[in-house]
Amino acid sequence: MANFFNKLIDKWLGEPTIDWDELEADLISADVGAARVMRMLGELQARDEQDACEIVSYIKQQLAAAFPSPLPALPSPQDNRPCVILLIGVNGAGKTTTCAKLAHLLQKRGETVLLAAADTFRAAAVEQLERWASRLQIPLYKGQVNQDPASVCYEAHARALREGTRYLICDTAGRLHTRHNLMEELSKIRRTLAKQDAHAPHACYLVVDATTGSNALLQAREFHKAAPLDGLIITKLDGSAKGGVAVAVQDELGVSPVFIGTGEGENQLSPFKVQTYIDTLL
Ligand SMILES: Nc1nc2c(ncn2[C@@H]2O[C@H](COP(=O)(O)OP(=O)(O)O)[C@@H](O)[C@H]2O)c(=O)[nH]1
Ligand SMILES: [Mg+2]
């Protein structure tokens, strides 16, 4: 994992003066968002700070303070109704894998979970979730190929209500944030879920791939316009990707990170923790 701040200290510690342009470029490359970078550097320059350790500790503290405390948590079921979680995002972001990981995490906490395979565009997508479900022994509701995803979610929701399942996690098809009809379909899924419980979906999380850098901010912006996001799940933080986009999304949209994915295995999903994030993931 990238350890951005240690590299920053190493780089600047021996330097007699800080090259602000270069420091700016370093920070921009971490995807934390230009506006915040400018604000932080403006403050440091105003007090003519030259000490690398001081600079790094100021930046760390500012980035940590970007997030609300406490961070919004995964909702829990209310009134004995299943808590419905919808995972959305572009193709390849990690939605299907994250559905399985999240279901597994909840099962480990003793919760009951039903997965809904609402990515009915590709048979392979349903099969992918099916393989996870059978391996991890998680109940799965799957639709027919080409069945309306909203109707799959509806039927899965009905089953979860009937069986008293505590969590329903819906996997959806990857959609380009620029494609209107797919965004419409998302609204339909939401409306359909609300038919059996006005509060459903209780959480709609956008899954973004950390390796796409600042493109994840563009995705978040567009998805948030189409369907209000309750949180962000950042995947693939196990590589050299920097997770700075979490700060950018928090700053611009007020949408907080809830989980991070750090590998392809079922146990590689963890709740987002500010300090761990600042210390290891930037
Ligand atoms: N290294 C790594 N790979 C991941 C992570 N999450 C998902 N993947 C991989 O990313 C690819 C796409 O994931 P998938 O769940 O199919 O994405 P979807 O199209 O959004 O459903 C798969 O090969 C996953 O194994 C992660 O946190 N780390
Ligand atoms: Mg998928």
Coordinates of C-alpha atoms and ligand atoms in Angstrom, one line a residue:
M1 CA 0.0 0.0 0.0
A2 CA 1.1 3.4 -0.8
N3 CA 2.3 5.3 2.2
F4 CA 2.0 8.7 0.9
F5 CA 2.9 10.7 4.0
N6 CA 6.1 8.8 4.8
K7 CA 7.3 9.4 1.3
L8 CA 6.4 13.0 1.6
I9 CA 8.4 13.4 4.8
D10 CA 11.4 11.5 3.3
K11 CA 11.3 13.7 0.3
W12 CA 11.1 17.0 2.0
L13 CA 13.0 16.4 5.2
G14 CA 16.4 17.0 3.7
E15 CA 15.4 19.9 1.5
P16 CA 16.4 23.4 2.7
T17 CA 13.2 25.0 1.4
I18 CA 9.8 23.7 0.4
D19 CA 9.0 23.8 -3.3
W20 CA 5.3 24.6 -3.0
D21 CA 4.6 23.8 -6.7
E22 CA 6.1 20.4 -6.3
L23 CA 4.3 19.8 -3.0
E24 CA 1.1 20.8 -4.7
A25 CA 1.7 18.4 -7.5
D26 CA 2.4 15.6 -5.0
L27 CA -0.9 16.3 -3.2
I28 CA -2.9 16.6 -6.4
S29 CA -1.5 13.2 -7.5
A30 CA -3.1 11.7 -4.4
D31 CA -6.5 12.6 -5.7
V32 CA -7.6 14.5 -2.6
G33 CA -9.2 17.3 -4.7
A34 CA -7.7 20.5 -6.0
A35 CA -9.8 22.9 -3.9
R36 CA -8.7 21.3 -0.6
V37 CA -5.0 21.1 -1.8
M38 CA -5.1 24.9 -2.5
R39 CA -6.7 25.6 0.8
M40 CA -4.2 23.6 2.8
L41 CA -1.2 25.0 0.9
G42 CA -2.5 28.5 1.2
E43 CA -2.6 28.2 5.0
L44 CA 0.9 26.7 5.2
Q45 CA 2.3 29.4 3.0
A46 CA 0.6 32.1 4.9
R47 CA 2.4 31.0 8.1
D48 CA 5.6 30.4 6.1
E49 CA 5.8 26.8 7.4
Q50 CA 9.1 25.2 6.2
D51 CA 9.3 22.2 8.5
A52 CA 8.5 19.0 6.6
C53 CA 7.2 17.2 9.7
E54 CA 5.0 20.1 10.6
I55 CA 3.7 20.4 7.1
V56 CA 2.9 16.7 7.0
S57 CA 1.2 16.7 10.4
Y58 CA -0.9 19.7 9.4
I59 CA -2.0 18.0 6.2
K60 CA -2.8 14.7 7.9
Q61 CA -4.9 16.5 10.5
Q62 CA -6.7 18.5 7.9
L63 CA -7.5 15.4 5.9
A64 CA -8.7 13.5 8.9
A65 CA -11.0 16.4 9.9
A66 CA -12.6 16.3 6.4
F67 CA -14.6 13.3 7.6
P68 CA -17.6 13.5 10.0
S69 CA -17.2 11.9 13.4
P70 CA -18.7 9.5 13.9
L71 CA -18.8 8.3 10.3
P72 CA -22.3 7.0 9.2
A73 CA -22.5 3.3 9.9
L74 CA -24.3 0.5 8.1
P75 CA -27.9 0.8 9.0
S76 CA -29.5 -1.9 11.0
P77 CA -32.9 -3.5 10.4
Q78 CA -35.9 -1.5 11.9
D79 CA -39.3 -2.9 13.0
N80 CA -38.2 -6.5 12.0
R81 CA -38.0 -5.5 8.3
P82 CA -34.9 -6.4 6.3
C83 CA -32.4 -3.7 5.8
V84 CA -32.0 -3.3 2.1
I85 CA -28.6 -2.4 0.7
L86 CA -28.2 -1.5 -3.0
L87 CA -24.7 -1.5 -4.5
I88 CA -24.3 0.5 -7.7
G89 CA -21.4 1.7 -9.8
V90 CA -19.7 1.4 -13.2
N91 CA -18.7 -2.0 -14.7
G92 CA -15.7 -3.6 -13.1
A93 CA -15.8 -1.4 -10.0
G94 CA -16.2 -4.5 -7.7
K95 CA -19.9 -4.5 -7.0
T96 CA -20.5 -8.2 -7.3
T97 CA -17.4 -9.1 -5.3
T98 CA -18.3 -6.5 -2.7
C99 CA -21.9 -7.9 -2.4
A100 CA -20.4 -11.3 -1.5
K101 CA -17.8 -9.8 0.9
L102 CA -20.4 -7.7 2.6
A103 CA -22.8 -10.6 3.0
H104 CA -20.0 -12.7 4.4
L105 CA -19.0 -10.0 6.9
L106 CA -22.6 -9.7 8.1
Q107 CA -23.0 -13.5 8.4
K108 CA -19.8 -13.5 10.5
R109 CA -21.5 -11.0 12.8
G110 CA -24.4 -13.5 13.1
E111 CA -26.8 -11.7 10.8
T112 CA -29.0 -13.4 8.2
V113 CA -28.5 -12.2 4.7
L114 CA -30.1 -12.7 1.3
L115 CA -28.3 -11.7 -1.9
A116 CA -30.3 -10.6 -5.0
A117 CA -28.7 -11.0 -8.4
A118 CA -30.2 -8.1 -10.1
D119 CA -27.6 -7.8 -12.8
T120 CA -29.7 -9.7 -15.3
F121 CA -28.0 -8.2 -18.4
R122 CA -25.3 -10.8 -18.4
A123 CA -25.8 -14.4 -17.4
A124 CA -22.2 -14.4 -16.3
A125 CA -22.9 -11.8 -13.7
V126 CA -25.6 -13.9 -12.1
E127 CA -23.3 -17.0 -12.3
Q128 CA -20.5 -15.0 -10.6
L129 CA -22.7 -14.1 -7.7
E130 CA -24.1 -17.7 -7.6
R131 CA -20.5 -19.1 -7.2
W132 CA -19.8 -16.7 -4.3
A133 CA -23.2 -17.6 -2.7
S134 CA -22.6 -21.3 -2.9
R135 CA -19.0 -21.1 -1.7
L136 CA -19.9 -18.9 1.3
Q137 CA -23.3 -20.5 1.9
I138 CA -25.3 -17.3 1.5
P139 CA -28.9 -17.6 0.2
L140 CA -29.4 -16.1 -3.2
Y141 CA -32.4 -14.9 -5.1
K142 CA -31.7 -14.9 -8.8
G143 CA -33.8 -13.6 -11.6
Q144 CA -34.2 -15.0 -15.1
V145 CA -31.9 -13.8 -17.8
N146 CA -33.2 -10.4 -19.0
Q147 CA -35.8 -10.2 -16.2
D148 CA -36.4 -6.6 -15.2
P149 CA -33.8 -5.9 -12.5
A150 CA -36.5 -4.0 -10.5
S151 CA -38.7 -7.0 -10.5
V152 CA -35.8 -9.2 -9.3
C153 CA -35.2 -6.8 -6.4
Y154 CA -39.0 -6.7 -5.6
E155 CA -39.2 -10.5 -5.5
A156 CA -36.1 -10.8 -3.4
H157 CA -37.4 -8.2 -1.1
A158 CA -40.7 -10.1 -0.7
R159 CA -38.8 -13.2 0.1
A160 CA -36.6 -11.5 2.7
L161 CA -39.7 -10.0 4.3
R162 CA -41.4 -13.4 4.3
E163 CA -38.4 -15.2 5.7
G164 CA -37.5 -12.5 8.2
T165 CA -34.0 -12.1 6.8
R166 CA -32.2 -9.2 8.4
Y167 CA -30.3 -7.9 5.4
L168 CA -31.0 -7.9 1.6
I169 CA -28.0 -7.0 -0.5
C170 CA -28.8 -6.2 -4.2
D171 CA -26.1 -6.5 -6.9
T172 CA -26.9 -4.4 -9.9
A173 CA -25.6 -4.1 -13.4
G174 CA -22.7 -1.8 -14.1
R175 CA -24.0 1.4 -15.6
L176 CA -22.2 4.2 -17.2
H177 CA -23.0 7.3 -15.3
T178 CA -23.5 9.0 -18.6
R179 CA -26.2 6.6 -19.9
H180 CA -29.6 8.0 -19.2
N181 CA -31.7 4.8 -19.6
L182 CA -29.5 2.9 -17.1
M183 CA -29.8 5.7 -14.6
E184 CA -33.6 5.6 -15.1
E185 CA -33.5 1.9 -14.4
L186 CA -31.8 2.6 -11.1
S187 CA -34.6 5.0 -10.1
K188 CA -37.1 2.3 -11.0
I189 CA -35.3 -0.2 -8.7
R190 CA -35.4 2.3 -5.9
R191 CA -39.1 3.0 -6.5
T192 CA -39.9 -0.7 -6.6
L193 CA -38.1 -1.5 -3.4
A194 CA -40.0 1.3 -1.7
K195 CA -43.3 -0.4 -2.5
Q196 CA -42.9 -3.0 0.3
D197 CA -41.1 -0.7 2.7
A198 CA -41.2 3.1 2.3
H199 CA -37.7 3.3 3.7
A200 CA -36.0 0.9 1.3
P201 CA -33.4 0.9 0.1
H202 CA -32.0 1.8 3.5
A203 CA -28.5 2.3 2.0
C204 CA -27.4 2.9 -1.5
Y205 CA -23.7 2.7 -1.8
L206 CA -21.6 3.6 -4.8
V207 CA -18.7 1.2 -5.4
V208 CA -15.6 2.8 -6.9
D209 CA -12.3 1.4 -8.0
A210 CA -9.5 3.3 -6.3
T211 CA -7.2 2.7 -9.3
T212 CA -9.4 5.0 -11.4
G213 CA -8.2 7.9 -9.3
S214 CA -10.1 11.2 -9.8
N215 CA -12.5 9.6 -12.3
A216 CA -14.2 8.1 -9.2
L217 CA -15.2 11.6 -8.2
L218 CA -16.8 12.2 -11.6
Q219 CA -18.7 8.9 -11.2
A220 CA -19.8 9.9 -7.7
R221 CA -21.0 13.3 -8.9
E222 CA -23.2 11.8 -11.6
F223 CA -24.6 8.9 -9.6
H224 CA -25.4 11.2 -6.7
K225 CA -27.5 13.3 -9.1
A226 CA -29.4 10.3 -10.3
A227 CA -29.9 8.6 -6.9
P228 CA -28.8 10.1 -3.6
L229 CA -25.8 8.1 -2.3
D230 CA -25.6 7.0 1.3
G231 CA -22.0 6.1 1.2
L232 CA -19.0 5.1 -0.8
I233 CA -17.2 1.8 -1.0
I234 CA -13.7 2.1 -2.3
T235 CA -12.2 -1.1 -3.8
K236 CA -8.8 -2.3 -4.9
L237 CA -6.9 -0.4 -2.3
D238 CA -4.5 -3.3 -2.1
G239 CA -2.5 -2.2 -5.1
S240 CA -0.6 1.0 -5.5
A241 CA -3.8 2.9 -5.9
K242 CA -4.2 6.0 -3.7
G243 CA -7.5 6.5 -1.9
G244 CA -7.5 10.3 -1.8
V245 CA -10.7 10.4 -3.7
A246 CA -12.5 9.6 -0.4
V247 CA -11.6 13.1 0.7
A248 CA -12.6 14.6 -2.6
V249 CA -16.0 12.9 -2.6
Q250 CA -16.6 13.8 1.1
D251 CA -15.7 17.4 0.4
E252 CA -17.7 17.9 -2.7
L253 CA -20.8 15.7 -2.1
G254 CA -20.8 15.1 1.7
V255 CA -20.9 11.4 0.9
S256 CA -18.8 9.4 3.4
P257 CA -16.7 6.2 2.8
V258 CA -18.2 3.2 4.6
F259 CA -16.1 0.3 3.5
I260 CA -12.8 -0.4 1.7
G261 CA -11.9 -3.4 -0.3
T262 CA -8.3 -4.6 -0.1
G263 CA -8.3 -7.7 -2.2
E264 CA -10.3 -10.3 -4.1
G265 CA -10.9 -12.6 -1.1
E266 CA -14.1 -12.7 0.9
N267 CA -12.4 -11.4 4.0
Q268 CA -10.9 -8.4 2.3
L269 CA -13.6 -5.8 3.1
S270 CA -13.3 -3.6 6.2
P271 CA -15.2 -0.7 7.6
F272 CA -13.6 2.6 6.7
K273 CA -11.5 4.0 9.6
V274 CA -10.2 7.5 9.3
Q275 CA -6.9 6.9 11.1
T276 CA -6.0 3.8 9.2
Y277 CA -6.9 5.5 6.0
I278 CA -4.6 8.5 6.8
D279 CA -1.8 6.3 8.0
T280 CA -1.8 3.6 5.3
L281 CA -4.1 4.2 2.4
L282 CA -3.3 7.6 1.0
Ligands
LIG1 N1 -7.4 -6.5 -6.0 C1 -8.7 -6.3 -5.8 N2 -9.5 -6.7 -6.8 C2 -10.9 -6.6 -6.6 C3 -11.4 -5.9 -5.4 N3 -12.7 -5.9 -5.5 C4 -13.0 -6.5 -6.7 N4 -11.9 -6.9 -7.3 C5 -11.8 -7.6 -8.7 O1 -12.2 -6.7 -9.6 C6 -12.8 -7.4 -10.7 C7 -14.2 -6.8 -11.0 O2 -15.0 -7.1 -9.9 P1 -16.6 -7.3 -10.0 O3 -17.1 -7.6 -8.6 O4 -16.9 -8.3 -11.0 O5 -17.1 -5.9 -10.5 P2 -18.5 -5.4 -11.0 O6 -18.5 -5.4 -12.5 O7 -18.6 -4.0 -10.4 O8 -19.5 -6.3 -10.4 C8 -12.8 -8.8 -10.3 O9 -11.7 -9.5 -10.9 C9 -12.7 -8.8 -8.8 O10 -12.0 -9.9 -8.3 C10 -10.4 -5.5 -4.4 O11 -10.8 -4.9 -3.4 N5 -9.1 -5.7 -4.7
MG2 MG -21.0 -7.4 -11.3

